[in-house]
Amino acid sequence: MSGRIKNVAEMRPGEVAIVSGFTDEHLSVKLMEMGCLPGTVVRFNFTAPFGDPICISISGYELSLRLEEASTISIVN
Amino acid sequence: MVSSRKLKIALVGNPNSGKSSLFNYLTGLNQKIGNFPGVTVEKKSGFCILPGNTAAEIIDLPGTYSIYPRSLDEQIVADVLLDHHSPATPDKVVVTVDATNVKRGFLLLSQIIDMGLPTILALNMMDLAAKAGINYDLNTLSKKLGIPVIPINARNGIGLDELKKAMSKPQAASEYPINPVWKELQKPIQELRDHLGIDNDYEAYQFLEQPQTLKFLGKDKQKVVDNIRNKYEFFPGKFQGAETIQRYSYIQNLLNEVTLKASDHSWKKNSTRLDRILLHKVWGYVIFFAILFLIFQSIFAWAQVPMDFIDSLFAKFSSYLISVLPSGPLSSLLAEGVVPGIGGILIFIPQIAILFAFISILEESGYMARVVFMMDKVMRKFGLNGKSVVPLMSGVACAIPAIMAARTIDNWKERTITILVTPLMSCSARLPVFTILIALIVPNQKALGFFNLQGLALMGLYLLGFVAAMVSAFVIKLLIRVKERSYLIMELPTYRIPKWSNVGYTIVEKTKAFVFEAGKIILAISIILWVLASYGPGDTLNNAEANVLEESKNLRLTEKGLADRIAAYKLEHSYAGIIGKGLEPVIKPLGYDWKIGIALITSFAAREVFVGTMATIYSIGSVSDSDTATIQQRLKAEVNPETGGPRFTPAVGFSLLVFYTFAMQCMSTLAIVYRETKGWKWPLIQLTYMTALAYLSALLVYQVLS
């Protein structure tokens, strides 16, 4: 893989990764409040029928978010 | 004896943490809906008797994930909890946390503890936690947090006696903050505390972080806060991210100590399985539209019987009053103005009750979040929310409950747009108007062998309303500018069987809100309209009978024919008639005469009144055997004196149809928009844009067709 940082929007259903950071300061606070913290495991569950929004599992919660929101969550896996 | 000083207890918690169940359990039917001063947020409160016979006022604050608000509704939580020196300051805060996953609930809890009000943790859904195999050491938890911890199950009331006991006990605020403020912030915080005498560090810190919530301080104190904020270069939410991370790491450590057994998530299996069907590419939508169709059908079909019952009950009561009361202006005001006016309010109750039964089931079960999930992509393009689908679809039955249903939308802008465009969906009150006009101008023929032309025309009108709603939403989206960014980030809660008593409480609450708040306005307008239609200048109306007799003595009218003519004569010479005639120059370009003008005015009470008014007014000039003629025949026979041809040409008919599709011809809708937006700004904007849209479209249709 190249050195580019991956994000949650690029994950596939069933894929698991670890949150490494955020690219949008404003959204990051809201995401963290909802339990999406750096270092936690994120699982990509499924997408809505039109491919957007998506559903992820994090900290034991199921969250739905839009692709553009998911793309602000950087991951490593 | 009930002590004179009433305890005030605020309920706080995450959405889906069972806070409303707890509130309903504590207060029962002793609930009332008010407003928080100065804002449009609804305040739910109620009373509860605690052990030792103390009465406590329970205030249900909006569900929130943290003390930093994400919406206007959530802002009220910070407003109430930060203001420690007002008569409305709660004496205690009960925080509900979902025991199946406490992390996020504890974030809010830890912030609230640090704000320095005595706090109780109500650990809810203990039954589900037990099922999931989760086990906490509650004693250690209570010690570590420094507050009472009460395990409860708000769905069946288990643990509530202990909770009430804890609520009634005197309790001091916890002494040590969970998350002490950082060293570098101590200087500005101390400075602020010295100036304003604030109770604790975290409260002062919140003043600096959230200047938008400080209206309760007054201008002078706000200025002090602002000066310190400028001096130390604060901006709203500057330390929020760092604070959140620190609190979560505290929570993780705490949980490592008090969790005896963690969950293995297998208890969510059924919910996951259900999502595979309910969010399926094809079945997901099939099921969703089937549910919408069921809601729509029930409002249409089930509400009809009770509505007819209310209608006939009030009609009978009204004629009974006329027969027993001495005739006079006061009696007729009561029998013909007030009683039908109240009937006109109560008639909406069946529809409101049915719609909110469905909506609260959808919300309680967790399905509503899935609706947003499925519809978000489509609706967002039009500035709407995934949840807007429910109000829009219900609007086809009636805009009143539909607009009330828009309250489930958290985002202010999306909610306002939904409210503004919902009345464009063709409601059931337009149906009588549509049917009679279509029957008049569209031939009852089949096109292509099986399409009934009249049916096609009706469907076209419904589609026209829907398209207008979506286009208007798109335009309004571009016009309303807000700083609030639209985002989704939402929980998909685990599916649950709805708690039926909560459904019942919702129905009662919504019905009360409509009857007592929108009802006042509807009653006032309906009395004004009644006065306009039954009184006229001078004594022309008193002499109506004599005048009509004089005019028609050669016509050999039957008794009913004569009565019709008198009614028509009265309407023509009433204030409504005079306004209708005055309106003629304005509506002439649309192809309407003053008779239609009168119907436009009277049908502002409700669109279907158009039909009745037309029936009355067109009995003028009809021939002597006309008392058996249907409204349709009367309308058909009407001649346009300028052309000598029929009054209702296709051009006039279509122009009227388009007018009624777009016009805000409904005072009850205006009243409920006033109630839901807490002011006259939006209802007036709505009235203006819909009337302009209706007028211009009708003008275009008439000018093109004629």
mmCIF file with all atom_site columns, C-alpha atoms in Angstrom, chain B residues 405-545:
data_model
loop_
_atom_site.group_PDB
_atom_site.id
_atom_site.type_symbol
_atom_site.label_atom_id
_atom_site.label_alt_id
_atom_site.label_comp_id
_atom_site.label_asym_id
_atom_site.label_entity_id
_atom_site.label_seq_id
_atom_site.pdbx_PDB_ins_code
_atom_site.Cartn_x
_atom_site.Cartn_y
_atom_site.Cartn_z
_atom_site.occupancy
_atom_site.B_iso_or_equiv
_atom_site.pdbx_formal_charge
_atom_site.auth_seq_id
_atom_site.auth_comp_id
_atom_site.auth_asym_id
_atom_site.auth_atom_id
_atom_site.pdbx_PDB_model_num
ATOM 1   C CA . ALA B 1 405 ? -44.803 15.147 13.550  1.00 0.00 ? 405 ALA B CA 1
ATOM 2   C CA . ALA B 1 406 ? -41.973 17.323 12.247  1.00 0.00 ? 406 ALA B CA 1
ATOM 3   C CA . ARG B 1 407 ? -40.911 17.825 15.869  1.00 0.00 ? 407 ARG B CA 1
ATOM 4   C CA . THR B 1 408 ? -38.991 14.558 15.650  1.00 0.00 ? 408 THR B CA 1
ATOM 5   C CA . ILE B 1 409 ? -36.482 16.305 13.358  1.00 0.00 ? 409 ILE B CA 1
ATOM 6   C CA . ASP B 1 410 ? -33.562 17.613 15.416  1.00 0.00 ? 410 ASP B CA 1
ATOM 7   C CA . ASN B 1 411 ? -32.002 19.934 12.872  1.00 0.00 ? 411 ASN B CA 1
ATOM 8   C CA . TRP B 1 412 ? -33.733 23.305 13.057  1.00 0.00 ? 412 TRP B CA 1
ATOM 9   C CA . LYS B 1 413 ? -33.391 24.187 9.379   1.00 0.00 ? 413 LYS B CA 1
ATOM 10  C CA . GLU B 1 414 ? -34.578 20.814 8.101   1.00 0.00 ? 414 GLU B CA 1
ATOM 11  C CA . ARG B 1 415 ? -37.494 20.902 10.500  1.00 0.00 ? 415 ARG B CA 1
ATOM 12  C CA . THR B 1 416 ? -38.538 24.409 9.446   1.00 0.00 ? 416 THR B CA 1
ATOM 13  C CA . ILE B 1 417 ? -38.394 23.495 5.752   1.00 0.00 ? 417 ILE B CA 1
ATOM 14  C CA . THR B 1 418 ? -40.459 20.374 6.416   1.00 0.00 ? 418 THR B CA 1
ATOM 15  C CA . ILE B 1 419 ? -43.090 22.459 8.218   1.00 0.00 ? 419 ILE B CA 1
ATOM 16  C CA . LEU B 1 420 ? -43.150 25.053 5.436   1.00 0.00 ? 420 LEU B CA 1
ATOM 17  C CA . VAL B 1 421 ? -43.713 22.595 2.574   1.00 0.00 ? 421 VAL B CA 1
ATOM 18  C CA . THR B 1 422 ? -45.930 19.961 4.207   1.00 0.00 ? 422 THR B CA 1
ATOM 19  C CA . PRO B 1 423 ? -49.227 21.855 3.547   1.00 0.00 ? 423 PRO B CA 1
ATOM 20  C CA . LEU B 1 424 ? -48.502 21.633 -0.181  1.00 0.00 ? 424 LEU B CA 1
ATOM 21  C CA . MET B 1 425 ? -49.192 17.919 -0.016  1.00 0.00 ? 425 MET B CA 1
ATOM 22  C CA . SER B 1 426 ? -52.835 17.509 -1.012  1.00 0.00 ? 426 SER B CA 1
ATOM 23  C CA . CYS B 1 427 ? -54.752 16.818 2.186   1.00 0.00 ? 427 CYS B CA 1
ATOM 24  C CA . SER B 1 428 ? -58.113 15.095 2.543   1.00 0.00 ? 428 SER B CA 1
ATOM 25  C CA . ALA B 1 429 ? -59.924 18.433 2.955   1.00 0.00 ? 429 ALA B CA 1
ATOM 26  C CA . ARG B 1 430 ? -58.999 19.316 -0.613  1.00 0.00 ? 430 ARG B CA 1
ATOM 27  C CA . LEU B 1 431 ? -60.664 16.159 -1.884  1.00 0.00 ? 431 LEU B CA 1
ATOM 28  C CA . PRO B 1 432 ? -64.281 17.454 -1.871  1.00 0.00 ? 432 PRO B CA 1
ATOM 29  C CA . VAL B 1 433 ? -63.134 20.590 -3.700  1.00 0.00 ? 433 VAL B CA 1
ATOM 30  C CA . PHE B 1 434 ? -61.173 18.563 -6.222  1.00 0.00 ? 434 PHE B CA 1
ATOM 31  C CA . THR B 1 435 ? -63.963 16.057 -6.874  1.00 0.00 ? 435 THR B CA 1
ATOM 32  C CA . ILE B 1 436 ? -66.645 18.620 -7.507  1.00 0.00 ? 436 ILE B CA 1
ATOM 33  C CA . LEU B 1 437 ? -64.512 20.757 -9.809  1.00 0.00 ? 437 LEU B CA 1
ATOM 34  C CA . ILE B 1 438 ? -63.111 17.794 -11.713 1.00 0.00 ? 438 ILE B CA 1
ATOM 35  C CA . ALA B 1 439 ? -66.602 16.390 -12.220 1.00 0.00 ? 439 ALA B CA 1
ATOM 36  C CA . LEU B 1 440 ? -67.543 19.765 -13.644 1.00 0.00 ? 440 LEU B CA 1
ATOM 37  C CA . ILE B 1 441 ? -64.765 20.201 -16.187 1.00 0.00 ? 441 ILE B CA 1
ATOM 38  C CA . VAL B 1 442 ? -63.229 16.806 -16.924 1.00 0.00 ? 442 VAL B CA 1
ATOM 39  C CA . PRO B 1 443 ? -65.438 14.470 -18.961 1.00 0.00 ? 443 PRO B CA 1
ATOM 40  C CA . ASN B 1 444 ? -66.122 11.126 -17.343 1.00 0.00 ? 444 ASN B CA 1
ATOM 41  C CA . GLN B 1 445 ? -64.436 9.201  -20.135 1.00 0.00 ? 445 GLN B CA 1
ATOM 42  C CA . LYS B 1 446 ? -61.763 6.625  -20.468 1.00 0.00 ? 446 LYS B CA 1
ATOM 43  C CA . ALA B 1 447 ? -58.482 7.346  -22.195 1.00 0.00 ? 447 ALA B CA 1
ATOM 44  C CA . LEU B 1 448 ? -56.576 4.549  -23.911 1.00 0.00 ? 448 LEU B CA 1
ATOM 45  C CA . GLY B 1 449 ? -59.418 2.240  -22.987 1.00 0.00 ? 449 GLY B CA 1
ATOM 46  C CA . PHE B 1 450 ? -58.889 2.006  -19.225 1.00 0.00 ? 450 PHE B CA 1
ATOM 47  C CA . PHE B 1 451 ? -57.631 5.239  -17.682 1.00 0.00 ? 451 PHE B CA 1
ATOM 48  C CA . ASN B 1 452 ? -60.486 7.210  -16.271 1.00 0.00 ? 452 ASN B CA 1
ATOM 49  C CA . LEU B 1 453 ? -59.809 10.838 -17.191 1.00 0.00 ? 453 LEU B CA 1
ATOM 50  C CA . GLN B 1 454 ? -61.256 12.164 -13.950 1.00 0.00 ? 454 GLN B CA 1
ATOM 51  C CA . GLY B 1 455 ? -59.105 9.778  -11.958 1.00 0.00 ? 455 GLY B CA 1
ATOM 52  C CA . LEU B 1 456 ? -56.047 10.863 -13.930 1.00 0.00 ? 456 LEU B CA 1
ATOM 53  C CA . ALA B 1 457 ? -56.814 14.507 -13.219 1.00 0.00 ? 457 ALA B CA 1
ATOM 54  C CA . LEU B 1 458 ? -57.104 13.800 -9.495  1.00 0.00 ? 458 LEU B CA 1
ATOM 55  C CA . MET B 1 459 ? -53.842 11.885 -9.458  1.00 0.00 ? 459 MET B CA 1
ATOM 56  C CA . GLY B 1 460 ? -52.229 14.719 -11.393 1.00 0.00 ? 460 GLY B CA 1
ATOM 57  C CA . LEU B 1 461 ? -53.238 17.175 -8.669  1.00 0.00 ? 461 LEU B CA 1
ATOM 58  C CA . TYR B 1 462 ? -51.724 15.002 -5.937  1.00 0.00 ? 462 TYR B CA 1
ATOM 59  C CA . LEU B 1 463 ? -48.521 14.742 -7.948  1.00 0.00 ? 463 LEU B CA 1
ATOM 60  C CA . LEU B 1 464 ? -48.543 18.480 -8.551  1.00 0.00 ? 464 LEU B CA 1
ATOM 61  C CA . GLY B 1 465 ? -48.729 19.083 -4.798  1.00 0.00 ? 465 GLY B CA 1
ATOM 62  C CA . PHE B 1 466 ? -45.873 16.674 -4.135  1.00 0.00 ? 466 PHE B CA 1
ATOM 63  C CA . VAL B 1 467 ? -43.643 18.187 -6.819  1.00 0.00 ? 467 VAL B CA 1
ATOM 64  C CA . ALA B 1 468 ? -44.420 21.689 -5.518  1.00 0.00 ? 468 ALA B CA 1
ATOM 65  C CA . ALA B 1 469 ? -43.461 20.584 -2.002  1.00 0.00 ? 469 ALA B CA 1
ATOM 66  C CA . MET B 1 470 ? -40.106 19.203 -3.119  1.00 0.00 ? 470 MET B CA 1
ATOM 67  C CA . VAL B 1 471 ? -39.282 22.159 -5.375  1.00 0.00 ? 471 VAL B CA 1
ATOM 68  C CA . SER B 1 472 ? -40.249 24.634 -2.647  1.00 0.00 ? 472 SER B CA 1
ATOM 69  C CA . ALA B 1 473 ? -38.076 22.724 -0.176  1.00 0.00 ? 473 ALA B CA 1
ATOM 70  C CA . PHE B 1 474 ? -35.154 23.022 -2.562  1.00 0.00 ? 474 PHE B CA 1
ATOM 71  C CA . VAL B 1 475 ? -35.701 26.755 -3.032  1.00 0.00 ? 475 VAL B CA 1
ATOM 72  C CA . ILE B 1 476 ? -36.167 27.417 0.707   1.00 0.00 ? 476 ILE B CA 1
ATOM 73  C CA . LYS B 1 477 ? -33.006 25.409 1.403   1.00 0.00 ? 477 LYS B CA 1
ATOM 74  C CA . LEU B 1 478 ? -31.085 27.939 -0.689  1.00 0.00 ? 478 LEU B CA 1
ATOM 75  C CA . LEU B 1 479 ? -32.814 30.882 0.988   1.00 0.00 ? 479 LEU B CA 1
ATOM 76  C CA . ILE B 1 480 ? -32.468 29.997 4.668   1.00 0.00 ? 480 ILE B CA 1
ATOM 77  C CA . ARG B 1 481 ? -28.905 30.577 5.785   1.00 0.00 ? 481 ARG B CA 1
ATOM 78  C CA . VAL B 1 482 ? -27.781 29.088 9.060   1.00 0.00 ? 482 VAL B CA 1
ATOM 79  C CA . LYS B 1 483 ? -24.449 28.505 10.702  1.00 0.00 ? 483 LYS B CA 1
ATOM 80  C CA . GLU B 1 484 ? -25.647 25.136 11.968  1.00 0.00 ? 484 GLU B CA 1
ATOM 81  C CA . ARG B 1 485 ? -23.960 22.543 9.769   1.00 0.00 ? 485 ARG B CA 1
ATOM 82  C CA . SER B 1 486 ? -26.041 19.608 8.623   1.00 0.00 ? 486 SER B CA 1
ATOM 83  C CA . TYR B 1 487 ? -24.645 16.273 9.693   1.00 0.00 ? 487 TYR B CA 1
ATOM 84  C CA . LEU B 1 488 ? -26.025 12.855 10.319  1.00 0.00 ? 488 LEU B CA 1
ATOM 85  C CA . ILE B 1 489 ? -23.832 11.098 12.961  1.00 0.00 ? 489 ILE B CA 1
ATOM 86  C CA . MET B 1 490 ? -26.657 9.284  14.702  1.00 0.00 ? 490 MET B CA 1
ATOM 87  C CA . GLU B 1 491 ? -27.071 6.152  16.723  1.00 0.00 ? 491 GLU B CA 1
ATOM 88  C CA . LEU B 1 492 ? -28.885 3.140  15.304  1.00 0.00 ? 492 LEU B CA 1
ATOM 89  C CA . PRO B 1 493 ? -30.365 1.872  18.573  1.00 0.00 ? 493 PRO B CA 1
ATOM 90  C CA . THR B 1 494 ? -31.000 -1.791 19.242  1.00 0.00 ? 494 THR B CA 1
ATOM 91  C CA . TYR B 1 495 ? -34.569 -2.767 18.295  1.00 0.00 ? 495 TYR B CA 1
ATOM 92  C CA . ARG B 1 496 ? -36.958 -2.960 21.202  1.00 0.00 ? 496 ARG B CA 1
ATOM 93  C CA . ILE B 1 497 ? -40.615 -3.739 21.689  1.00 0.00 ? 497 ILE B CA 1
ATOM 94  C CA . PRO B 1 498 ? -42.391 -0.396 22.256  1.00 0.00 ? 498 PRO B CA 1
ATOM 95  C CA . LYS B 1 499 ? -43.646 0.336  25.728  1.00 0.00 ? 499 LYS B CA 1
ATOM 96  C CA . TRP B 1 500 ? -47.366 0.802  25.192  1.00 0.00 ? 500 TRP B CA 1
ATOM 97  C CA . SER B 1 501 ? -47.937 3.229  28.054  1.00 0.00 ? 501 SER B CA 1
ATOM 98  C CA . ASN B 1 502 ? -45.327 5.530  26.507  1.00 0.00 ? 502 ASN B CA 1
ATOM 99  C CA . VAL B 1 503 ? -47.314 5.406  23.273  1.00 0.00 ? 503 VAL B CA 1
ATOM 100 C CA . GLY B 1 504 ? -50.397 6.392  25.267  1.00 0.00 ? 504 GLY B CA 1
ATOM 101 C CA . TYR B 1 505 ? -48.618 9.289  26.965  1.00 0.00 ? 505 TYR B CA 1
ATOM 102 C CA . THR B 1 506 ? -47.436 10.594 23.608  1.00 0.00 ? 506 THR B CA 1
ATOM 103 C CA . ILE B 1 507 ? -50.985 10.548 22.226  1.00 0.00 ? 507 ILE B CA 1
ATOM 104 C CA . VAL B 1 508 ? -52.340 12.402 25.259  1.00 0.00 ? 508 VAL B CA 1
ATOM 105 C CA . GLU B 1 509 ? -49.514 14.934 25.154  1.00 0.00 ? 509 GLU B CA 1
ATOM 106 C CA . LYS B 1 510 ? -49.900 15.715 21.437  1.00 0.00 ? 510 LYS B CA 1
ATOM 107 C CA . THR B 1 511 ? -53.667 15.941 21.622  1.00 0.00 ? 511 THR B CA 1
ATOM 108 C CA . LYS B 1 512 ? -53.509 18.293 24.596  1.00 0.00 ? 512 LYS B CA 1
ATOM 109 C CA . ALA B 1 513 ? -50.924 20.458 22.889  1.00 0.00 ? 513 ALA B CA 1
ATOM 110 C CA . PHE B 1 514 ? -53.125 20.782 19.816  1.00 0.00 ? 514 PHE B CA 1
ATOM 111 C CA . VAL B 1 515 ? -56.429 21.392 21.568  1.00 0.00 ? 515 VAL B CA 1
ATOM 112 C CA . PHE B 1 516 ? -55.155 23.921 24.082  1.00 0.00 ? 516 PHE B CA 1
ATOM 113 C CA . GLU B 1 517 ? -52.555 25.789 22.071  1.00 0.00 ? 517 GLU B CA 1
ATOM 114 C CA . ALA B 1 518 ? -53.583 25.702 18.411  1.00 0.00 ? 518 ALA B CA 1
ATOM 115 C CA . GLY B 1 519 ? -57.236 25.409 19.465  1.00 0.00 ? 519 GLY B CA 1
ATOM 116 C CA . LYS B 1 520 ? -57.397 28.954 20.847  1.00 0.00 ? 520 LYS B CA 1
ATOM 117 C CA . ILE B 1 521 ? -56.369 30.444 17.511  1.00 0.00 ? 521 ILE B CA 1
ATOM 118 C CA . ILE B 1 522 ? -58.652 28.199 15.488  1.00 0.00 ? 522 ILE B CA 1
ATOM 119 C CA . LEU B 1 523 ? -61.617 29.148 17.684  1.00 0.00 ? 523 LEU B CA 1
ATOM 120 C CA . ALA B 1 524 ? -60.840 32.860 17.399  1.00 0.00 ? 524 ALA B CA 1
ATOM 121 C CA . ILE B 1 525 ? -60.514 32.776 13.608  1.00 0.00 ? 525 ILE B CA 1
ATOM 122 C CA . SER B 1 526 ? -63.608 30.645 13.153  1.00 0.00 ? 526 SER B CA 1
ATOM 123 C CA . ILE B 1 527 ? -65.661 33.120 15.198  1.00 0.00 ? 527 ILE B CA 1
ATOM 124 C CA . ILE B 1 528 ? -64.337 36.013 13.125  1.00 0.00 ? 528 ILE B CA 1
ATOM 125 C CA . LEU B 1 529 ? -65.205 34.166 9.924   1.00 0.00 ? 529 LEU B CA 1
ATOM 126 C CA . TRP B 1 530 ? -68.650 33.346 11.273  1.00 0.00 ? 530 TRP B CA 1
ATOM 127 C CA . VAL B 1 531 ? -69.281 37.007 12.084  1.00 0.00 ? 531 VAL B CA 1
ATOM 128 C CA . LEU B 1 532 ? -68.118 38.033 8.619   1.00 0.00 ? 532 LEU B CA 1
ATOM 129 C CA . ALA B 1 533 ? -70.456 35.550 6.954   1.00 0.00 ? 533 ALA B CA 1
ATOM 130 C CA . SER B 1 534 ? -73.531 36.205 9.096   1.00 0.00 ? 534 SER B CA 1
ATOM 131 C CA . TYR B 1 535 ? -73.507 39.953 9.631   1.00 0.00 ? 535 TYR B CA 1
ATOM 132 C CA . GLY B 1 536 ? -73.648 42.802 7.190   1.00 0.00 ? 536 GLY B CA 1
ATOM 133 C CA . PRO B 1 537 ? -73.790 46.553 7.312   1.00 0.00 ? 537 PRO B CA 1
ATOM 134 C CA . GLY B 1 538 ? -77.145 48.204 8.158   1.00 0.00 ? 538 GLY B CA 1
ATOM 135 C CA . ASP B 1 539 ? -80.233 46.049 8.362   1.00 0.00 ? 539 ASP B CA 1
ATOM 136 C CA . THR B 1 540 ? -80.053 44.393 4.911   1.00 0.00 ? 540 THR B CA 1
ATOM 137 C CA . LEU B 1 541 ? -79.641 41.016 6.569   1.00 0.00 ? 541 LEU B CA 1
ATOM 138 C CA . ASN B 1 542 ? -82.678 41.476 8.812   1.00 0.00 ? 542 ASN B CA 1
ATOM 139 C CA . ASN B 1 543 ? -84.767 42.300 5.804   1.00 0.00 ? 543 ASN B CA 1
ATOM 140 C CA . ALA B 1 544 ? -83.374 39.366 3.823   1.00 0.00 ? 544 ALA B CA 1
ATOM 141 C CA . GLU B 1 545 ? -86.552 37.353 4.037   1.00 0.00 ? 545 GLU B CA 1
#
